[in-house]
Short mmCIF file of C-alpha atoms and ligand atoms in Angstrom, two decimals:
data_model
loop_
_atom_site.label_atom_id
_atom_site.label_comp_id
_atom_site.label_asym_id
_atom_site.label_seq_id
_atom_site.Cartn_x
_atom_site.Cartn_y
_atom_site.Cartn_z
CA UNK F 221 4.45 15.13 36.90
CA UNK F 222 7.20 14.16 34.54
CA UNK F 223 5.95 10.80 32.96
CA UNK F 224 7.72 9.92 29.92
CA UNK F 225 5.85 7.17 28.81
CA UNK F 226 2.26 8.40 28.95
CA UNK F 227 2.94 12.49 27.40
CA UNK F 228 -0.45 12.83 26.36
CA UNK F 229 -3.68 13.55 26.89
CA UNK F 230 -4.88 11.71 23.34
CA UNK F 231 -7.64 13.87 21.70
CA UNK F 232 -10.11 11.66 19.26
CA UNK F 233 -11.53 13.86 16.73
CA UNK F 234 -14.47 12.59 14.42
CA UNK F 235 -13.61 12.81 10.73
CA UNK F 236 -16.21 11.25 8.77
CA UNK F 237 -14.34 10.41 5.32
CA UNK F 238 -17.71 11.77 3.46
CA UNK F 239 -18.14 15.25 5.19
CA UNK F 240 -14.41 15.91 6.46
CA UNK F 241 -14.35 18.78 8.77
CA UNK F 242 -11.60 21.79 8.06
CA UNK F 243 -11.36 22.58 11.96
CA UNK F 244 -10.47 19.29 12.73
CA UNK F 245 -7.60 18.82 9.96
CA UNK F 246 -6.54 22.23 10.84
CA UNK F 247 -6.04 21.08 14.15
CA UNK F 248 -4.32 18.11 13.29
CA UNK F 249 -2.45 19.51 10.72
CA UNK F 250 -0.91 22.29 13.11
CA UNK F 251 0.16 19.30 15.60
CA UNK F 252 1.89 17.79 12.93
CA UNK F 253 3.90 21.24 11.76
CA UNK F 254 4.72 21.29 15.57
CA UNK F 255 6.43 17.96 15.26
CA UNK F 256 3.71 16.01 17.27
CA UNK F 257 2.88 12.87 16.42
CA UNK F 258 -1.43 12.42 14.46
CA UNK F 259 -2.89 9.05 14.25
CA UNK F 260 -5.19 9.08 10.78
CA UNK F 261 -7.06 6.95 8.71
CA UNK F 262 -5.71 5.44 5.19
CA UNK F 263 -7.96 3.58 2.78
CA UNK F 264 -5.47 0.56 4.39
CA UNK F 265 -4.89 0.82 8.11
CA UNK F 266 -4.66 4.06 10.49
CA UNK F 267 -1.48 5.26 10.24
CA UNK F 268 0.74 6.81 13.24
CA UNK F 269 1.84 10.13 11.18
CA UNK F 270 4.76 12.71 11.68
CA UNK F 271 6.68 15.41 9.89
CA UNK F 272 8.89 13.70 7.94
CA UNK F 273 11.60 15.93 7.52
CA UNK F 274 11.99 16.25 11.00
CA UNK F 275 14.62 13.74 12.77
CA UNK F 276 12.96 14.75 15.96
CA UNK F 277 9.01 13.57 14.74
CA UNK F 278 10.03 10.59 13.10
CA UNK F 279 11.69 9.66 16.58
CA UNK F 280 8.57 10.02 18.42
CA UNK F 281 6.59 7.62 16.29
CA UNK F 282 9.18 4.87 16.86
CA UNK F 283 8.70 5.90 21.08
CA UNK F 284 4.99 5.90 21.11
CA UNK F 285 5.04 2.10 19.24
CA UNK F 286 8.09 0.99 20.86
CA UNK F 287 9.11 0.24 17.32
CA UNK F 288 13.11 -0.58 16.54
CA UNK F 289 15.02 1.71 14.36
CA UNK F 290 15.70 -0.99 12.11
CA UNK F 291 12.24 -1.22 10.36
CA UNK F 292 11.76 1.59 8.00
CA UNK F 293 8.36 4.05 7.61
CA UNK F 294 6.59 4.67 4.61
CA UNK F 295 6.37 8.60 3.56
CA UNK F 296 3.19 9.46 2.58
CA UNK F 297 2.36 12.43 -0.23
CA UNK F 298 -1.07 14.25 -1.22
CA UNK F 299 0.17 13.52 -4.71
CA UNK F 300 2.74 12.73 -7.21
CA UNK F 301 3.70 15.43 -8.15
CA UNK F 302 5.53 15.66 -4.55
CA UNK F 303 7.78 13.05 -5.87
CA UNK F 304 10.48 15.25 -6.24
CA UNK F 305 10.67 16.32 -2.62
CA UNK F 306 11.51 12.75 -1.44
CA UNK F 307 13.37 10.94 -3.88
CA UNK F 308 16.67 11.61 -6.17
CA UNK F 309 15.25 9.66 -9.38
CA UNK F 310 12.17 9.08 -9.95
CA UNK F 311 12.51 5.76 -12.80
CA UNK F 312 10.09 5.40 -15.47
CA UNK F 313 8.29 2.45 -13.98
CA UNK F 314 7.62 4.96 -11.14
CA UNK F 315 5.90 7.42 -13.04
CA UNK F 316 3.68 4.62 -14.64
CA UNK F 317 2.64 3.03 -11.48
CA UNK F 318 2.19 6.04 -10.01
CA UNK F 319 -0.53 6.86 -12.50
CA UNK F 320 -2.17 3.95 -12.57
CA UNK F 321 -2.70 2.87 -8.96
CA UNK F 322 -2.05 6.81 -6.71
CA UNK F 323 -3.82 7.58 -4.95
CA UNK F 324 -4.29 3.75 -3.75
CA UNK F 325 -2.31 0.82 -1.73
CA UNK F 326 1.14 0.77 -3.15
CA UNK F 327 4.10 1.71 -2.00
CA UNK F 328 7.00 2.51 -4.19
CA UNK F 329 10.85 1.88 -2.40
CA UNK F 330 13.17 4.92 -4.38
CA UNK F 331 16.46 6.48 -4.09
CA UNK F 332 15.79 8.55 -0.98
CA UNK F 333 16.65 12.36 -0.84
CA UNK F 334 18.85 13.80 2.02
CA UNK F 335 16.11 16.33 2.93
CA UNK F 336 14.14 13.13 4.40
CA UNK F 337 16.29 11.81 7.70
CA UNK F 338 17.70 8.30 7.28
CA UNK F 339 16.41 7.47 10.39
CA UNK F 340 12.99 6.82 8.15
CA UNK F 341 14.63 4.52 6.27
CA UNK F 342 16.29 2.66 9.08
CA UNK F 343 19.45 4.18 8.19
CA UNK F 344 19.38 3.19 4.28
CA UNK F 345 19.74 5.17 1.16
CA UNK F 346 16.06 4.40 -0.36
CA UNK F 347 12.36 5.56 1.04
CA UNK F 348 9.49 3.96 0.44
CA UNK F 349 6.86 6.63 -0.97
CA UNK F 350 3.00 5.99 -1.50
CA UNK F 351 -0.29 8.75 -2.07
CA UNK F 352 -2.97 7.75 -0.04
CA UNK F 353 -6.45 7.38 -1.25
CA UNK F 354 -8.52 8.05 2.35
CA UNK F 355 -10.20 11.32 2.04
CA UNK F 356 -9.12 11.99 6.09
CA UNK F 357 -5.23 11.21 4.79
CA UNK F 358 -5.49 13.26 1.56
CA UNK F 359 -6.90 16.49 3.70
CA UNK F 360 -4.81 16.34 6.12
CA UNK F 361 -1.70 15.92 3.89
CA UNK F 362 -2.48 18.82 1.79
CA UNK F 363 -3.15 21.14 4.99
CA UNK F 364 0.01 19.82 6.59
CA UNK F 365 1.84 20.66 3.24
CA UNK F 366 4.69 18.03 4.11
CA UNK F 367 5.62 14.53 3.37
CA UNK F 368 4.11 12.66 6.53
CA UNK F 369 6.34 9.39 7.60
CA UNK F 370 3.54 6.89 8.90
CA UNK F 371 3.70 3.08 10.03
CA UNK F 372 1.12 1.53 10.63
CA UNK F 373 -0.73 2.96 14.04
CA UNK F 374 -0.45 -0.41 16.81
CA UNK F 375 2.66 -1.34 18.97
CA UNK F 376 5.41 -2.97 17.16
CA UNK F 377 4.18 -7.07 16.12
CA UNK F 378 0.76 -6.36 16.70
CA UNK F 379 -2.43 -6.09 14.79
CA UNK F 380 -2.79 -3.48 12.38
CA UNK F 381 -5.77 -1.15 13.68
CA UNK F 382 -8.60 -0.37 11.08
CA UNK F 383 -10.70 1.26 13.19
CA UNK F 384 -9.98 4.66 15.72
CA UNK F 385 -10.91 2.70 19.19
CA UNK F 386 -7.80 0.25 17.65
CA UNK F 387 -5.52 2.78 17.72
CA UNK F 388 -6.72 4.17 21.06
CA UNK F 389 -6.70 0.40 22.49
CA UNK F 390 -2.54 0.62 21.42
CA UNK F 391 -1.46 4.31 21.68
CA UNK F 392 -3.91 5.76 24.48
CA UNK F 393 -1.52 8.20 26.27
CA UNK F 394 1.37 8.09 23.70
CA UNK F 395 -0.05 9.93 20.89
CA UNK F 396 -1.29 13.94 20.55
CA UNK F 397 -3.95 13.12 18.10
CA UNK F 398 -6.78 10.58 16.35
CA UNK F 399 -8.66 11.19 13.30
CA UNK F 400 -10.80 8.47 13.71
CA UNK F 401 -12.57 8.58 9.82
CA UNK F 402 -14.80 5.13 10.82
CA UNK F 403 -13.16 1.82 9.65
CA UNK F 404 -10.69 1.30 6.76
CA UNK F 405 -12.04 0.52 3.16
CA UNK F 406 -9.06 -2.42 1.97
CA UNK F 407 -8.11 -3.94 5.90
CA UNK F 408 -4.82 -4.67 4.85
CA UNK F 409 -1.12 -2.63 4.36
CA UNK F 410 0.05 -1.39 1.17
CA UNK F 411 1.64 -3.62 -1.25
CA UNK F 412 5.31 -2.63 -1.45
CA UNK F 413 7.17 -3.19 -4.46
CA UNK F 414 11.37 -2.17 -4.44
CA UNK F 415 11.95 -0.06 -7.65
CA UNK F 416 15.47 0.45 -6.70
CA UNK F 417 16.60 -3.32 -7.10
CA UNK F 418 17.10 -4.47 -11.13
CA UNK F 419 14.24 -6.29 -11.85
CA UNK F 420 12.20 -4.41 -8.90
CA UNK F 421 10.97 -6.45 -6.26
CA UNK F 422 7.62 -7.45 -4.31
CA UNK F 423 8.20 -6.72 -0.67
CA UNK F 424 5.05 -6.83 1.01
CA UNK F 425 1.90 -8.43 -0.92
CA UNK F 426 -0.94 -6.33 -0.27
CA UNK F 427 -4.15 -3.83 -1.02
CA UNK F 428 -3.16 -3.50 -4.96
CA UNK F 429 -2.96 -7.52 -6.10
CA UNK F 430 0.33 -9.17 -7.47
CA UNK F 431 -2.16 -9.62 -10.80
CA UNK F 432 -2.55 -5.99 -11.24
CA UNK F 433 0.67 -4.78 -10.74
CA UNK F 434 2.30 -7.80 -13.14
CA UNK F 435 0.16 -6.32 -15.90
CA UNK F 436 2.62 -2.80 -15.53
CA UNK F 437 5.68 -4.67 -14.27
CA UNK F 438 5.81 -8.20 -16.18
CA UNK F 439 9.66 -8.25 -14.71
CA UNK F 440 8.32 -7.97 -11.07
CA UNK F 441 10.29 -10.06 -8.94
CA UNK F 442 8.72 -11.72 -6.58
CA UNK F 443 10.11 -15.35 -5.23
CA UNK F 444 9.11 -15.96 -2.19
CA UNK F 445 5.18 -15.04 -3.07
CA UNK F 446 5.25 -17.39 -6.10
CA UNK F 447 1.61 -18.63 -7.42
CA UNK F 448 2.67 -22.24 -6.71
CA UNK F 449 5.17 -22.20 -3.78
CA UNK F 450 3.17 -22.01 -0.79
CA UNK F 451 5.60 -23.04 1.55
CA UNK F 452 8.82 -20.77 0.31
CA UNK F 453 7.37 -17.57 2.09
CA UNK F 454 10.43 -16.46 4.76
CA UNK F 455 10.23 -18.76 7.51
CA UNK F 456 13.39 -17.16 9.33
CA UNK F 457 12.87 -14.62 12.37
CA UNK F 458 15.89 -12.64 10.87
CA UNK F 459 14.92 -9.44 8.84
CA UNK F 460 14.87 -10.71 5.40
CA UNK F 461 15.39 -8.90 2.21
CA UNK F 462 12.95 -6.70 2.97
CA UNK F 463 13.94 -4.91 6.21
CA UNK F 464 10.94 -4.99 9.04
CA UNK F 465 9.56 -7.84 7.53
CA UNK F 466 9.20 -10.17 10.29
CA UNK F 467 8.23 -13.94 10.41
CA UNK F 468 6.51 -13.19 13.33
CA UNK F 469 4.09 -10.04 12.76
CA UNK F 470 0.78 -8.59 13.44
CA UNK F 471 0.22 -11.29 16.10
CA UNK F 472 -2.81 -11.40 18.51
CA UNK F 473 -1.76 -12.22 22.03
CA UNK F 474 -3.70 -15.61 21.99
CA UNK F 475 -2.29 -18.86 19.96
CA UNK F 476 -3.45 -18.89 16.73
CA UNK F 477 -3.19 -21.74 13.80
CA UNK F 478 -3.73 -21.34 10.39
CA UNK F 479 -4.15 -23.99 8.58
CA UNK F 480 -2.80 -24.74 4.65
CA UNK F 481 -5.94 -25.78 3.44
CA UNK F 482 -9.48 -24.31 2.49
CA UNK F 483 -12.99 -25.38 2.15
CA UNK F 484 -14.20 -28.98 3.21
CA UNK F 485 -10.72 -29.70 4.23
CA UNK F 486 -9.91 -26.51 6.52
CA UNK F 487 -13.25 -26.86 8.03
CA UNK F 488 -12.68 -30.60 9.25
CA UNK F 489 -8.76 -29.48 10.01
CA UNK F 490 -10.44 -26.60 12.05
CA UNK F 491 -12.96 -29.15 13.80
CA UNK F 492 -10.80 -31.83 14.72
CA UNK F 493 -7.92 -29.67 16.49
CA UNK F 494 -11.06 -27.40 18.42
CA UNK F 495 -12.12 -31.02 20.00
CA UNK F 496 -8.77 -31.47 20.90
CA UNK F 497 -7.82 -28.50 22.50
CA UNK F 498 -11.70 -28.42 24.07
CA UNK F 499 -10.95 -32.11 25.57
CA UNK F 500 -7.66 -30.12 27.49
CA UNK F 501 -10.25 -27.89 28.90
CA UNK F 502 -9.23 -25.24 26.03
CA UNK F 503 -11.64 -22.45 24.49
CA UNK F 504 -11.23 -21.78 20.90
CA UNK F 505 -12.51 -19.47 18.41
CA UNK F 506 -11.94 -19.11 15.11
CA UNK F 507 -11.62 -16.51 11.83
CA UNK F 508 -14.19 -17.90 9.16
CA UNK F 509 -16.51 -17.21 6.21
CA UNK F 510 -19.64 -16.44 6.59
CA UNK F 511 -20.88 -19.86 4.87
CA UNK F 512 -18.37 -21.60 7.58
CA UNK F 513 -19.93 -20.56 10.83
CA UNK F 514 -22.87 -22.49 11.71
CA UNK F 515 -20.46 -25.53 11.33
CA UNK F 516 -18.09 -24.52 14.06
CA UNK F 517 -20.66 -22.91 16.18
CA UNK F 518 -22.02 -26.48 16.17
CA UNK F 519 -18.53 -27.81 17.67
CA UNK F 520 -18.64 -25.38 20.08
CA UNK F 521 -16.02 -22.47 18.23
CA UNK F 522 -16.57 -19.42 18.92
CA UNK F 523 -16.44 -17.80 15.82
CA UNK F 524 -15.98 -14.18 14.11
CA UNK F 525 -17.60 -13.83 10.79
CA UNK F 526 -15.09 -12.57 8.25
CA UNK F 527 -17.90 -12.43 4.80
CA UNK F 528 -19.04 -14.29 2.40
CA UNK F 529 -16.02 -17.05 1.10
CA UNK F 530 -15.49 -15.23 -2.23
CA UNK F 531 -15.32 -11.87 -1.27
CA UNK F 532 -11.70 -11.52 -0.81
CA UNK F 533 -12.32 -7.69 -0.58
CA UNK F 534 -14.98 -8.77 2.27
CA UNK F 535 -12.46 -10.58 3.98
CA UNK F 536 -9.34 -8.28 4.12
CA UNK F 537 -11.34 -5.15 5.42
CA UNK F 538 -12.52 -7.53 8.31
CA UNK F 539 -9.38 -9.42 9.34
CA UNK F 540 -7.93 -7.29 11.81
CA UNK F 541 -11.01 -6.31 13.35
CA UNK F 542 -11.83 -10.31 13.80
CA UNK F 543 -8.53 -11.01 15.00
CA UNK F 544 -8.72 -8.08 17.71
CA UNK F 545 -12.37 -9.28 19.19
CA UNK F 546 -10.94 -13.07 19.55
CA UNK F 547 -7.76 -11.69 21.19
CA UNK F 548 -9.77 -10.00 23.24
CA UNK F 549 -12.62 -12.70 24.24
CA UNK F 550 -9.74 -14.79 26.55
CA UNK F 551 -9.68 -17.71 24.59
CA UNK F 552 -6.84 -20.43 24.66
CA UNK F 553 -6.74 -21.20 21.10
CA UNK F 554 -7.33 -19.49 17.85
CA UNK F 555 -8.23 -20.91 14.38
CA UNK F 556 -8.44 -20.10 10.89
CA UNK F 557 -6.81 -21.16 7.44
CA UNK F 558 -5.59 -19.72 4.23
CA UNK F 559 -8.48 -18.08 1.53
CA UNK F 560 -6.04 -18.87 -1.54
CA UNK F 561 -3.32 -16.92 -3.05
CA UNK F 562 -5.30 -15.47 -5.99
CA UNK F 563 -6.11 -11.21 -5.63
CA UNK F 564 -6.26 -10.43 -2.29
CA UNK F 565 -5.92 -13.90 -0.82
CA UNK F 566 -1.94 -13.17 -1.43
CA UNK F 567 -1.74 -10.46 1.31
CA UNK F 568 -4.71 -12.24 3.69
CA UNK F 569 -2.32 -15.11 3.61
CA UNK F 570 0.63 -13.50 4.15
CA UNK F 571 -0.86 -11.58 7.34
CA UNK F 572 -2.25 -14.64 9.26
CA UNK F 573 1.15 -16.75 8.59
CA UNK F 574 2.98 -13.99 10.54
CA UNK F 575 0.18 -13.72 12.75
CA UNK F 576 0.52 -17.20 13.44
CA UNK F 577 4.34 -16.50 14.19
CA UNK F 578 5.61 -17.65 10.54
CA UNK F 579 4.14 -20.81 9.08
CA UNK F 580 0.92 -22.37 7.89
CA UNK F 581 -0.10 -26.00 9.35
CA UNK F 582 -0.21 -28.43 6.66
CA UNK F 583 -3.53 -30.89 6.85
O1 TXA T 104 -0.85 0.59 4.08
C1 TXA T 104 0.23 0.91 4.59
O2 TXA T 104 1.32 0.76 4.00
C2 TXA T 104 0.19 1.52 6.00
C3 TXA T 104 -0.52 2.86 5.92
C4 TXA T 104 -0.48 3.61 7.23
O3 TXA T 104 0.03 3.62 4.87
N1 TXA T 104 1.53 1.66 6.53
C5 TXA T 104 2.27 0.59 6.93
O4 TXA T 104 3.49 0.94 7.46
O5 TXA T 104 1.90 -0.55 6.84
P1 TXA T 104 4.39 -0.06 8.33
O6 TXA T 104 5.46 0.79 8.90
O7 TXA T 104 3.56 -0.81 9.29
O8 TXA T 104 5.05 -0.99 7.28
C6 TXA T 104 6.02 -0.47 6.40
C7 TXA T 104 6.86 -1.56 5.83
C8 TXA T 104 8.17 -1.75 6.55
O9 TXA T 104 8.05 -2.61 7.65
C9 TXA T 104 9.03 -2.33 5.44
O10 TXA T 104 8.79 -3.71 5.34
C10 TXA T 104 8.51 -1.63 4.20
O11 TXA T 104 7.22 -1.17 4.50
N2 TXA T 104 9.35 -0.46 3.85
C11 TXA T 104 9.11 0.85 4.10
N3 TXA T 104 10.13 1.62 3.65
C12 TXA T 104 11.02 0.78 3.10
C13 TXA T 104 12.31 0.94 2.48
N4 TXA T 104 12.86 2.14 2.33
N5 TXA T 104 12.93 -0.17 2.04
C14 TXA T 104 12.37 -1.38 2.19
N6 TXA T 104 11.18 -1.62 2.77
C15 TXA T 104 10.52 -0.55 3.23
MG1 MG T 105 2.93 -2.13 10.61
#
């Protein structure tokens, strides 16, 4: 039976990230040396790994995801000091965020070298380069010994998976391989930061805060993620400046609203459209603290707990997961509403705005 779309037989092997078994990277490993394609655990997301130095593995991530060419992948090293195997300059600024936050969430966009395929890149002359922190990622890049080009592991515009049964509820069929390592530590993507424009460039806010990296980089560009402007985010469904950066992006299949507002305020917000929508006949859920529940369970919301209100940390290692069990519960309506733009709040924000198809609802 020749059936293109469903190649594989998808093998889940257990990884736990505190007693990491050799067989099971060696396995992996050799699958990704053979140019198949390994789904694996980062301290972010799982990410949908191939050999990136092979035009023929990078293709078969963008087949199993039915991802567009356009939106570049992120090549990921065991260390630094592999710097020099992707990238034709490697800029001071480089070298100092490098040491301060690799292995961790952020991704660095350089000059790209001609031994990585500019189909990574979506055809451009830069690659975007970050050293995972997951114990899973960092032993299976060092028995792979190659640069490993991985997106994040869901079909294109959907949720990011944190767990292995999120990657197997996307790829089941279309992949060789799952480390599945447990869930992810941060919940959200890499932050991304463009090193190659003059001053560099935020673009992506996420696991390493706008706060920490402005401390390295006080010339870090980053307009449309300004403290104080939070409607200037890109609104348009064009690729912006930053190529794969979608208005619409990580979406749940269900509506979802997020509302501009936090507190008191969200929670009436919240309240008021759920009797609404539950007067149509509607059933609505909704992404909230902890301390926020009880409120909405009240009106009848069916709710998924995302932690206590100040634990931003809490709250991004959660998010996906939440937004994958209300998908799934066949509601009509979800809600939820920004937690800030301070640390972590930045990227949380960012995430739900595109998950809500590119804009926040003011109160
Ligand atoms: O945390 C993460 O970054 C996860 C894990 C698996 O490492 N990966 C991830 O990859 O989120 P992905 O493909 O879902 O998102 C990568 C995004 C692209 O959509 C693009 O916005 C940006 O990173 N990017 C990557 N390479 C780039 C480049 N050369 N130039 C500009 N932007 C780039
Ligand atoms: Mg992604």
């Amino acid at each position: 039976m020749t059936d293109h779309t469903h190649p594989h037989e998808t093998i889940v092997l257990a990884t736990p990230p505190d007693a990491v078994p050799p067989d099971a990277i060696a396995l992996a490993a050799n699958l990704l040396r053979a140019g198949e394609v390994v789904a694996f655990p980062t301290e972010t997301v799982y990410g949908l790994g191939a050999d990136a130095t092979s035009e023929a593995a990078i293709r078969r991530i963008f087949v199993a995801k039915e991802r567009p060419l356009s939106d570049p992948l992120i090549v990921h090293l065991a260390a630094a000091t592999q710097l020099a195997g992707v990238t034709r300059d490697i800029p001071p600024e480089a070298e100092r965020l490098a040491e301060r936050f690799w292995p961790g969430p952020l991704t660095l966009v350089l000059p790209r070298l001609a031994r990585i395929p500019a189909l990574v890149a979506a055809g451009g002359d830069t690659v975007g380069v970050r050293v995972p922190a997951h114990p899973v990622a960092q032993a299976l890049l060092r028995a792979a010994d190659l640069p490993i080009a991985a997106p994040s592991a869901n079909r294109f515009m959907h949720t990011s998976p944190t767990t292995a049964a999120h990657v197997l509820a996307d790829l089941d069929g279309r992949i060789a391989c799952i480390l599945d390592g447990g869930p992810t530590m941060v919940g959200v993507e890499s932050t991304v930061v463009d090193l190659t424009s003059s001053p560099p460039r935020l673009l992506r806010p996420g696991g390493v805060t706008l706060e920490a990296l402005r401390a390295f980089l006080p010339n870090l560009y980053a307009p449309e993620y300004a403290q104080n402007a939070p409607h200037c985010a890109p609104e348009s469904a064009e690729p912006s400046h930053a190529p794969g950066q979608m208005a619409r992006h990580y979406a749940p299949h269900t509506r979802l609203v997020v509302f501009d507002a936090m507190g008191a305020e969200a929670l009436a917000a919240m309240r008021a459209l759920a009797a609404e929508a539950q007067a149509r006949g509607e059933r609505v859920g909704a992404l909230a603290a902890d301390e926020e529940a009880a409120t909405l369970e009240d009106a009848g919301v069916r709710v998924a707990r995302l932690g206590p209100v100040d634990d931003l940390a809490a709250i991004s290692r959660r998010l996906y997961a939440a937004l994958r069990e209300l998908d799934a519960a066949g509601l009509d309506l979800l809600l939820t509403h920004s937690f800030g733009r301070q640390g972590l709040g930045l990227a949380i924000e960012d995430r739900l705005r595109r998950a809500a198809g590119g804009s926040l609802r003011t109160v």
